[in-house]
Every structure is written in structure tokens, then in C-alpha cells.
PDB file of C-alpha atoms in Angstrom:
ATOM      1  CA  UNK F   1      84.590 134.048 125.212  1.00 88.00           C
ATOM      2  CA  UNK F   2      85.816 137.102 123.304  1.00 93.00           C
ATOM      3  CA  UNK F   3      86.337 135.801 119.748  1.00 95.00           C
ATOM      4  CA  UNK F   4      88.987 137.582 117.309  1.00 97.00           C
ATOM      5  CA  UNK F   5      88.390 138.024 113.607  1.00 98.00           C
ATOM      6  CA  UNK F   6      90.973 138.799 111.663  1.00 98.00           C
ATOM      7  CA  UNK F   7      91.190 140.080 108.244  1.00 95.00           C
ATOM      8  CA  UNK F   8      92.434 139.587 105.456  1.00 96.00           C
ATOM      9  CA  UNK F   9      93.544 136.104 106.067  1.00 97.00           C
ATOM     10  CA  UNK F  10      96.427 136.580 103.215  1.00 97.00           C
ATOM     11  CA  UNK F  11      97.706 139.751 101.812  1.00 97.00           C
ATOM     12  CA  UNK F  12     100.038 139.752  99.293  1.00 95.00           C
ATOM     13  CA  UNK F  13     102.251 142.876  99.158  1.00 94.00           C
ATOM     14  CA  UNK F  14     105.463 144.222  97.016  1.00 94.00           C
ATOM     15  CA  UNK F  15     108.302 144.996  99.079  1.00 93.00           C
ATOM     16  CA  UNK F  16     108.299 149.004 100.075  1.00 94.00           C
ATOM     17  CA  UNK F  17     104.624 148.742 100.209  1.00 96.00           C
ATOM     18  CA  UNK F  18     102.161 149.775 103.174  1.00 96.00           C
ATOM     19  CA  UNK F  19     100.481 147.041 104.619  1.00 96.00           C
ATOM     20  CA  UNK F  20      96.933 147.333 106.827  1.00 97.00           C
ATOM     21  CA  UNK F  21      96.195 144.173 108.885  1.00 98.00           C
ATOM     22  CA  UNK F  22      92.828 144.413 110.460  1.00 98.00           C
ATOM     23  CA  UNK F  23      91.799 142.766 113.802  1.00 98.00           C
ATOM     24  CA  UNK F  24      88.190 142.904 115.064  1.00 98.00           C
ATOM     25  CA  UNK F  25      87.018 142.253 118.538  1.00 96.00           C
ATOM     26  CA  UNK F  26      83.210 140.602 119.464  1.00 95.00           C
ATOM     27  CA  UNK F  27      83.099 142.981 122.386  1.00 94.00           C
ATOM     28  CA  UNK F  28      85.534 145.758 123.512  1.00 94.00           C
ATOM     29  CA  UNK F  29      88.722 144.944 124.812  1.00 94.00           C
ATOM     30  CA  UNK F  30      89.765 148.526 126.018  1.00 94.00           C
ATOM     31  CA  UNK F  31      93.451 148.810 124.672  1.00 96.00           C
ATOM     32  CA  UNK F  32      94.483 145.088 126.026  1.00 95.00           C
ATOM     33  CA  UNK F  33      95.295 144.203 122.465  1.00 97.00           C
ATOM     34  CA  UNK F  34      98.286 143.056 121.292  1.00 98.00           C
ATOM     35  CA  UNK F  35     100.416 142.267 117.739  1.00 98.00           C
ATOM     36  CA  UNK F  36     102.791 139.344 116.883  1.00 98.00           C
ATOM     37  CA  UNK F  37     104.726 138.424 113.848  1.00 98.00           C
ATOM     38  CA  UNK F  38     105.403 134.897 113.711  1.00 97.00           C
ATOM     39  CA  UNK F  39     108.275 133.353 111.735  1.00 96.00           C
ATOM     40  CA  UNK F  40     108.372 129.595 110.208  1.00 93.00           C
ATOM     41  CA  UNK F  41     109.924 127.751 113.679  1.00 92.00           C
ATOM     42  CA  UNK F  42     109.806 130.371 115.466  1.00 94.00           C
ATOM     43  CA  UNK F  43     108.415 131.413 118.629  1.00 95.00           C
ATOM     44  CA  UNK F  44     105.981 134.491 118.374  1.00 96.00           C
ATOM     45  CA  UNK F  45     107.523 137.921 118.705  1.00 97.00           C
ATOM     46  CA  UNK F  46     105.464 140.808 120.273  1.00 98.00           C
ATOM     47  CA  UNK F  47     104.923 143.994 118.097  1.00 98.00           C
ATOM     48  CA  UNK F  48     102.914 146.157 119.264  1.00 98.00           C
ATOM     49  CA  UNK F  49     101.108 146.127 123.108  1.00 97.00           C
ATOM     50  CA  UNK F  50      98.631 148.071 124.728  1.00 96.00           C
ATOM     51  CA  UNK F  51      96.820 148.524 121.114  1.00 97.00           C
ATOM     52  CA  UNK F  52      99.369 150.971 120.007  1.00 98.00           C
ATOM     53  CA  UNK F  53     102.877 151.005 121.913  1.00 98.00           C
ATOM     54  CA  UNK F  54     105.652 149.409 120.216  1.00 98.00           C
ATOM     55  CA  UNK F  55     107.560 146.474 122.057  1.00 97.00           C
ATOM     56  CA  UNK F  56     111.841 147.004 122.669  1.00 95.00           C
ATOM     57  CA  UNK F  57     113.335 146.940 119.885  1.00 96.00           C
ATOM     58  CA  UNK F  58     110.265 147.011 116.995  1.00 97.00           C
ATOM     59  CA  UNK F  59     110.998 149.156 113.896  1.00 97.00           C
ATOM     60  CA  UNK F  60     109.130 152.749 113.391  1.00 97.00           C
ATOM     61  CA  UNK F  61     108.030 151.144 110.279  1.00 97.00           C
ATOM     62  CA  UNK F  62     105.468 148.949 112.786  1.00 98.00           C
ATOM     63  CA  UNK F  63     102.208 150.983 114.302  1.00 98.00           C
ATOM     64  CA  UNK F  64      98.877 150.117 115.985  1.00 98.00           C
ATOM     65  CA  UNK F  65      95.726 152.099 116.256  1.00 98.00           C
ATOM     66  CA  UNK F  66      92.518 151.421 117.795  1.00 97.00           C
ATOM     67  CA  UNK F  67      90.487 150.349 120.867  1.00 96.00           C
ATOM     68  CA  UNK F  68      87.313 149.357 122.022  1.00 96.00           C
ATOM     69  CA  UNK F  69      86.532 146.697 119.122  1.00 97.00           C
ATOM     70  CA  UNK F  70      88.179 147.825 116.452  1.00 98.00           C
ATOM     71  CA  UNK F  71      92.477 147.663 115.435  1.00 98.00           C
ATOM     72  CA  UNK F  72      95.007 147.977 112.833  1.00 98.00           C
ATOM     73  CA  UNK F  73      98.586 147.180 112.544  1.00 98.00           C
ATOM     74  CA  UNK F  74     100.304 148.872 109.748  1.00 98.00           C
ATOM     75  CA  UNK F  75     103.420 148.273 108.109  1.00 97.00           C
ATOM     76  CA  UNK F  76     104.634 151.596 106.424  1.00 94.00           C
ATOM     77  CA  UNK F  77     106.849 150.007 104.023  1.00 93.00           C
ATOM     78  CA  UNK F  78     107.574 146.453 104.001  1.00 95.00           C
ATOM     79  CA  UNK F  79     110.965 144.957 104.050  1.00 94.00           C
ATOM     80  CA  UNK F  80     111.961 141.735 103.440  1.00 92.00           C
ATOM     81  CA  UNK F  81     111.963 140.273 106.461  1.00 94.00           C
ATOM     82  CA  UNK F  82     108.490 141.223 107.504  1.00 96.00           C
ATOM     83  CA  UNK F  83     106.937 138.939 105.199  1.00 93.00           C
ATOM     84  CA  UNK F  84     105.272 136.435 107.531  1.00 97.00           C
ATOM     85  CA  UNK F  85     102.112 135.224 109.350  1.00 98.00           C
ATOM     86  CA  UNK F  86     100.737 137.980 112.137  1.00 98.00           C
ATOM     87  CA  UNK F  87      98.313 137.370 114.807  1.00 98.00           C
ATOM     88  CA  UNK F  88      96.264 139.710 117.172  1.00 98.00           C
ATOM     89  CA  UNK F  89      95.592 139.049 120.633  1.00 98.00           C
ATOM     90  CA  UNK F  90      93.172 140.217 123.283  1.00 97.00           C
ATOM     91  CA  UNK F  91      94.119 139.973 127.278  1.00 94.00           C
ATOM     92  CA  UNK F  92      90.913 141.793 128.556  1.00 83.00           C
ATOM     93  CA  UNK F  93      91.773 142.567 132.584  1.00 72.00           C
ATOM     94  CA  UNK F  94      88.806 140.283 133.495  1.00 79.00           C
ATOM     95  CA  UNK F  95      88.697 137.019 132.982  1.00 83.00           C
ATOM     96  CA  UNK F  96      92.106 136.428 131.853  1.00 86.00           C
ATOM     97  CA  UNK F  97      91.157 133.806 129.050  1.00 90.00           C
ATOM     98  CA  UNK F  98      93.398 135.259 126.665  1.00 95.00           C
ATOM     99  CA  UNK F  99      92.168 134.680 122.699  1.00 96.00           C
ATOM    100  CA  UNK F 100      93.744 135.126 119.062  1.00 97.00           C
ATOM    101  CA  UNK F 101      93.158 136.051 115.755  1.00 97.00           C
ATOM    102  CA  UNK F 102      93.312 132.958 113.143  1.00 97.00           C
ATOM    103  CA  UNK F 103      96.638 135.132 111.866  1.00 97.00           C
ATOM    104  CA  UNK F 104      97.306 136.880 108.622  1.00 98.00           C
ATOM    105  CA  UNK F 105      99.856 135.781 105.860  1.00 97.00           C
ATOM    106  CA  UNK F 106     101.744 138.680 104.424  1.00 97.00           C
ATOM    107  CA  UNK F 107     103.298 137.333 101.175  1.00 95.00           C
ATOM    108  CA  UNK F 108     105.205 138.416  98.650  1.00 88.00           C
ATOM    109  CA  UNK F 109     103.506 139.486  95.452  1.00 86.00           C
TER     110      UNK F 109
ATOM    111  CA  UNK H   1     116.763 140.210 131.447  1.00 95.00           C
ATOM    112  CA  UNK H   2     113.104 138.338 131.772  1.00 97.00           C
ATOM    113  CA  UNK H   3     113.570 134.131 130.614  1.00 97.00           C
ATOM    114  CA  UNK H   4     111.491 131.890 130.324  1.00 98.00           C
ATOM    115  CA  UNK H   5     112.644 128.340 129.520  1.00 98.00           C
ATOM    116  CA  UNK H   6     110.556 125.274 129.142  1.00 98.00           C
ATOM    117  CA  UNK H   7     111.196 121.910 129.225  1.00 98.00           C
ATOM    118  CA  UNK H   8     109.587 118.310 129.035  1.00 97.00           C
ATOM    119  CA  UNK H   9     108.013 118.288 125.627  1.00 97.00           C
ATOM    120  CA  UNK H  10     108.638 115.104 123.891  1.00 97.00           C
ATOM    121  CA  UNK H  11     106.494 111.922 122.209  1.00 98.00           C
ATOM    122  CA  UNK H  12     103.631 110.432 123.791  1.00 98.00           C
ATOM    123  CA  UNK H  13     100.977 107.558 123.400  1.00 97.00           C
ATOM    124  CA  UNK H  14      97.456 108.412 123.134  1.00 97.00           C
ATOM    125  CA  UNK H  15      95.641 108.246 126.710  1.00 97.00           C
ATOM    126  CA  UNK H  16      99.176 109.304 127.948  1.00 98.00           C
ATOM    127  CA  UNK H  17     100.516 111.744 130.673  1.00 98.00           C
ATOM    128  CA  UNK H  18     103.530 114.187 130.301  1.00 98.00           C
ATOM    129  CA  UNK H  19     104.578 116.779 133.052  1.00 98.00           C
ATOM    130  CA  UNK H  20     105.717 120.409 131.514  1.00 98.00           C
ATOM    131  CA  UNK H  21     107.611 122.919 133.314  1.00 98.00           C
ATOM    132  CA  UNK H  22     108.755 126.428 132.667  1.00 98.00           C
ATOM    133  CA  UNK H  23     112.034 127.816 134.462  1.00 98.00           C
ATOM    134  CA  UNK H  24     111.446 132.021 134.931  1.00 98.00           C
ATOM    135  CA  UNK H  25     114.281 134.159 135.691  1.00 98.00           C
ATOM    136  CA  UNK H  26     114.703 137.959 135.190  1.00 97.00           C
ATOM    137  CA  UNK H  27     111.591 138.991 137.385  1.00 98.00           C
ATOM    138  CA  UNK H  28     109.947 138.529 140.593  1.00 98.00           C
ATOM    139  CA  UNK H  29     108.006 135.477 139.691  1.00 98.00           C
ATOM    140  CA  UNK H  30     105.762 135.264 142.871  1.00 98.00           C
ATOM    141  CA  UNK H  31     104.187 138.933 141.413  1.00 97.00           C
ATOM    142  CA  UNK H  32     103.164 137.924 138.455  1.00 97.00           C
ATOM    143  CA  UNK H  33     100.339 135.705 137.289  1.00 96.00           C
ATOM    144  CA  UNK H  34     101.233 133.542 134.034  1.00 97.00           C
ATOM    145  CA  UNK H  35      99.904 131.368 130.905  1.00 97.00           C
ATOM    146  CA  UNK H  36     100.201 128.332 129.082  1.00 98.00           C
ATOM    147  CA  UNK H  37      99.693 128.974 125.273  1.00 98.00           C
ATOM    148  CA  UNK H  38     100.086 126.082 122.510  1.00 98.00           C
ATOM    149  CA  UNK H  39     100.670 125.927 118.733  1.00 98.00           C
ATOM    150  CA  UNK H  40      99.507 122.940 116.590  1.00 98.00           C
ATOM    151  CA  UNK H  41     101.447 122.362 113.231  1.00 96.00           C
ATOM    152  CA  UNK H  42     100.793 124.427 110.594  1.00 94.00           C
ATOM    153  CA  UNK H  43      97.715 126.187 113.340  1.00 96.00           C
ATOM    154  CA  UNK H  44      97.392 129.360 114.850  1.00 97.00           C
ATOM    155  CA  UNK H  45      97.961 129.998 118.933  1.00 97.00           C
ATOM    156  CA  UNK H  46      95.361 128.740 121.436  1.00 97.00           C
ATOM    157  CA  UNK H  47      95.647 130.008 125.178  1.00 97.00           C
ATOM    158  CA  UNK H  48      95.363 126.890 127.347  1.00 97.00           C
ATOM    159  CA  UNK H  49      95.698 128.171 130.897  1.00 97.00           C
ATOM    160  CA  UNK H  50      96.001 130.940 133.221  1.00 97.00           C
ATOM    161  CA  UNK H  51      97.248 130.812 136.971  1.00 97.00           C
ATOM    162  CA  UNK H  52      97.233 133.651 139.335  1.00 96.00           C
ATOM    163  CA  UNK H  53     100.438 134.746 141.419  1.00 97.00           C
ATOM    164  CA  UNK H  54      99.357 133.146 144.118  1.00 97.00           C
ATOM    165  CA  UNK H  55      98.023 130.129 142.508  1.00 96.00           C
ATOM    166  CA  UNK H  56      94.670 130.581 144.328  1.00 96.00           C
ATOM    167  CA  UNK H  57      92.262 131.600 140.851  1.00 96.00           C
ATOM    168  CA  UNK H  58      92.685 128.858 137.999  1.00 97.00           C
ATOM    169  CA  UNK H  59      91.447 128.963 134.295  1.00 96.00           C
ATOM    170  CA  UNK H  60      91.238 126.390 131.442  1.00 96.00           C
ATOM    171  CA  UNK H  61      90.281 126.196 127.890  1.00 95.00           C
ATOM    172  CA  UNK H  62      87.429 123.562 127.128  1.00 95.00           C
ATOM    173  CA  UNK H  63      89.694 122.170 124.790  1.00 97.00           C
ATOM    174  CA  UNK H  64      91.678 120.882 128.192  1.00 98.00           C
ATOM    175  CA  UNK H  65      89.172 120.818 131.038  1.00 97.00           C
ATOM    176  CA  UNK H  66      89.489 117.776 133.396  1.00 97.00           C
ATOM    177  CA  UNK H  67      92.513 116.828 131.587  1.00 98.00           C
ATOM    178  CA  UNK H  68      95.433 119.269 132.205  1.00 98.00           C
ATOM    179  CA  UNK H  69      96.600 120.589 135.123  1.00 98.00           C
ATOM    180  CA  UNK H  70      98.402 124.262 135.642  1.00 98.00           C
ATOM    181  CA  UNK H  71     100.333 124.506 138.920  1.00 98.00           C
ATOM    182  CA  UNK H  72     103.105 126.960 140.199  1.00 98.00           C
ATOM    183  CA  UNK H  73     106.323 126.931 142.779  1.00 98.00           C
ATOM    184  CA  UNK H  74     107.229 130.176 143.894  1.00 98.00           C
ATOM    185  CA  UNK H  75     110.023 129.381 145.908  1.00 98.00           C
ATOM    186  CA  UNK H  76     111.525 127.610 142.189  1.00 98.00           C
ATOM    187  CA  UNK H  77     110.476 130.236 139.845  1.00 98.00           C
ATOM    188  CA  UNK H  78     108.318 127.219 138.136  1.00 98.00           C
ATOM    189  CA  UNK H  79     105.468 126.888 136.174  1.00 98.00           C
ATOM    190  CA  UNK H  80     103.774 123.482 135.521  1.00 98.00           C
ATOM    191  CA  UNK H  81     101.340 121.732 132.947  1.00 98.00           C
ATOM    192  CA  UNK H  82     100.309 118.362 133.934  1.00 98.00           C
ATOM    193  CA  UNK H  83      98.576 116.601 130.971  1.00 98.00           C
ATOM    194  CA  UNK H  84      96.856 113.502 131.522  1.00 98.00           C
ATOM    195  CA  UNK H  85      94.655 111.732 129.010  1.00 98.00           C
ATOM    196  CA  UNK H  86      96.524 112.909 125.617  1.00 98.00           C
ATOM    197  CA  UNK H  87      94.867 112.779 122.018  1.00 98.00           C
ATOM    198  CA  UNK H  88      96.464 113.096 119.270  1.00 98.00           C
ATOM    199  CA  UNK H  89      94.905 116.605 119.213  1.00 97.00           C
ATOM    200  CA  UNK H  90      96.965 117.834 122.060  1.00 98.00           C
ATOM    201  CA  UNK H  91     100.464 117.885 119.445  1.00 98.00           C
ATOM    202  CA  UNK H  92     101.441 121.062 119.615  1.00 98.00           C
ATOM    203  CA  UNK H  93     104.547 123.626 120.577  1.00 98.00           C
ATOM    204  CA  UNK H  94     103.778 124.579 124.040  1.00 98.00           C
ATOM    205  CA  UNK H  95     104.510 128.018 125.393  1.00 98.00           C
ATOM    206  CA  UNK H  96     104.473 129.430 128.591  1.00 98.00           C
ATOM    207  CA  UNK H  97     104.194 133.106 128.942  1.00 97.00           C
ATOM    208  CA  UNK H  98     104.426 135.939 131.574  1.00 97.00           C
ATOM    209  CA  UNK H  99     102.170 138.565 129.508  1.00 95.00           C
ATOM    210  CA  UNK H 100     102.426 139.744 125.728  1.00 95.00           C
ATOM    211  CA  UNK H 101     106.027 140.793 126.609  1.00 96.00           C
ATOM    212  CA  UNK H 102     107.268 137.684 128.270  1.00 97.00           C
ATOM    213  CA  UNK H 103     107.352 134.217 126.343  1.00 97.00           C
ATOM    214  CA  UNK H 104     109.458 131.199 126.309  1.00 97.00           C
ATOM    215  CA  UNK H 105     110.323 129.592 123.163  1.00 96.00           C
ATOM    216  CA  UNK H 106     108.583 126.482 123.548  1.00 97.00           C
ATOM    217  CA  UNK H 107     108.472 122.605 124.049  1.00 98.00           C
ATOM    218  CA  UNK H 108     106.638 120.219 121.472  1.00 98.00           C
ATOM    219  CA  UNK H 109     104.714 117.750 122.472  1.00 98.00           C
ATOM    220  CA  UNK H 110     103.714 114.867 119.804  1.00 98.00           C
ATOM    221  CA  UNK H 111     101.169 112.663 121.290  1.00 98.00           C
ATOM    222  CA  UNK H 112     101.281 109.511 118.579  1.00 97.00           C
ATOM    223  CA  UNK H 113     101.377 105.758 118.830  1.00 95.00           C
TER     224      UNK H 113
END
């Protein structure tokens, strides 16, 4: 099983701020990684796919980077409304046991 | 558009069974293999199961080994989770998903006595 580690597990941020969310992989994952924000009661919503393309409909403000083991997902300047838990996902091509990250809580600070 | 709508969450005794299914419209659902994914309170996301598009090649977590069972109807656009033997662990918001860009918004399931 590929196990996700991601870090920090809170990060508290002012509003306007950048914001680096870290995601490490225990063996590569090619580009099959993907980013979620995750609202209180809310189903997950997909960021960021493919390690660094942007889902429909995703704010500029939003990037990925990475591959192999290693990923980020920055927020340039945070609004608002981004303040909430994120999680990073691997869906290697072979076997398709899909894992997470534990998530990250972006907070207000 | 791609949907994905699922329905039979609901509350549950311990050692209980519950049938999930997930409605897919939008897509060609026969081409495409797909996921259950669940979400315990206050917990992060935990992939449960994968079918193929054919339903042929079958994965589970340990977690639900020899207890759920993920099935598929082509000709209904349909997904299924059979879940026999429920603990109280298995309480969670149940998702069923395409790929990273295709999820439904979920059913809860509360297994309690």
C-alpha cells in the first residue's frame, strides 16, 4: 500500500497570504496525484489533478508541482473562503487502491 | 454534465446489512471503472473499493474484506455496495466516485443500536 504523509497537519495563515501544503508519497506515484479542499458538510471538491493541472472552474490562485514522491499545492494568496481542511490523493495506474493524505487544516491566524 | 447520485445510506444495528447504490449519468458508464470512498465523522477519506468496467477485476480495503460487496449494472448506469456484518466502525459518509473528477455527494450510513 502506498501510504501518504502529509504535512503540516494545521497551518494557520492571514488572509492574502501564500500558503505551501506539502504531500509526500512512500514510493513514486508518477503524476497520478491529486488535491481536494474539503468544506464542513461538504463533499470533497477536486483542485488540482494530474499533480499540477487545475480542475474546471479552480482559481489561478490554486497550483500544484511535483511528481515522483514529492508535491505541493500552493495557495498564492488566500481568500476567505479557502480556509479549510485539504487532502492529497494518489491513484497510481496499477493497482487501483487509491490512498489519502490524513488532510491539512488551513486556519485563520 | 457527469452525476453521480447515491442513495440508501441510513441507520443500522451492529451485525447489520444495508445495500448502497450510486445512479451515474453524464458519461458512458460501461467505459469507465469506478470507486467506493467513505468519510467517518470528524476523519479523513478512506478508499473502500474499486471495480473495473467490466466488473471482471475487484479490490477491497482490509478494513472491509469478506464483509462488503462492490457490484455494477451496466445496462442501469449503477454502482453497488453491499455491506453485511456492520460495526459501529463502518459510520461514515459514503461516496462513490468515477475518478478524481467525478464524485457523488454522498450517503451516511450510522451503524448504532
Amino acid at each position: 500500500e502506498i501510504v501518504m504523509t502529509q504535512s503540516p497537519a494545521t497551518l494557520s495563515v492571514s488572509p492574502g497570504e501564500r500558503a505551501t501544503l506539502s504531500c509526500r508519497a512512500s514510493q513514486s506515484v508518477s503524476s497520478n496525484l491529486a488535491w481536494y479542499q474539503q468544506k464542513p458538510g461538504q463533499a470533497p471538491r477536486l483542485l488540482i489533478y494530474g499533480a499540477s493541472t487545475r480542475a474546471t472552474g479552480i482559481p489561478a490562485r490554486f497550483s500544484g508541482s511535483g511528481s515522483g514522491t514529492e508535491f505541493t499545492l500552493t495557495i498564492s494568496s488566500l481568500q476567505s473562503e479557502d480556509f479549510a481542511v485539504y487532502y492529497c490523493q494518489q491513484y497510481n495506474n496499477w493497482p487501483p487502491l487509491w490512498t489519502f493524505g490524513q488532510g491539512t487544516k488551513v486556519e485563520i491566524k | 454534465e457527469v452525476q453521480l447520485v447515491e442513495s440508501g445510506g441510513g441507520l443500522v444495528q451492529p451485525g447489520g446489512s444495508l445495500r448502497l447504490s450510486c445512479a451515474a449519468s453524464g458519461f458512458t458508464f460501461s467505459s469507465y471503472e469506478m470507486n467506493w470512498v467513505r468519510q467517518a465523522p470528524g476523519k479523513g477519506l478512506e478508499w473502500v473499493s474499486y471495480i473495473s468496467s467490466s466488473g471482471s477485476t475487484i479490490y477491497y480495503a482490509d478494513s472491509v474484506k469478506g464483509r462488503f460487496t462492490i457490484s455494477r449494472d451496466n445496462a442501469k448506469n449503477s454502482l453497488y455496495l453491499q455491506m453485511n456484518s456492520l460495526r459501529a466502525e463502518d459510520t461514515a459518509v459514503y461516496y462513490c466516485a468515477r475518478d478524481p473528477t467525478a464524485w457523488g455527494q454522498g450517503t451516511l450510513v450510522t451503524v448504532s443500536s
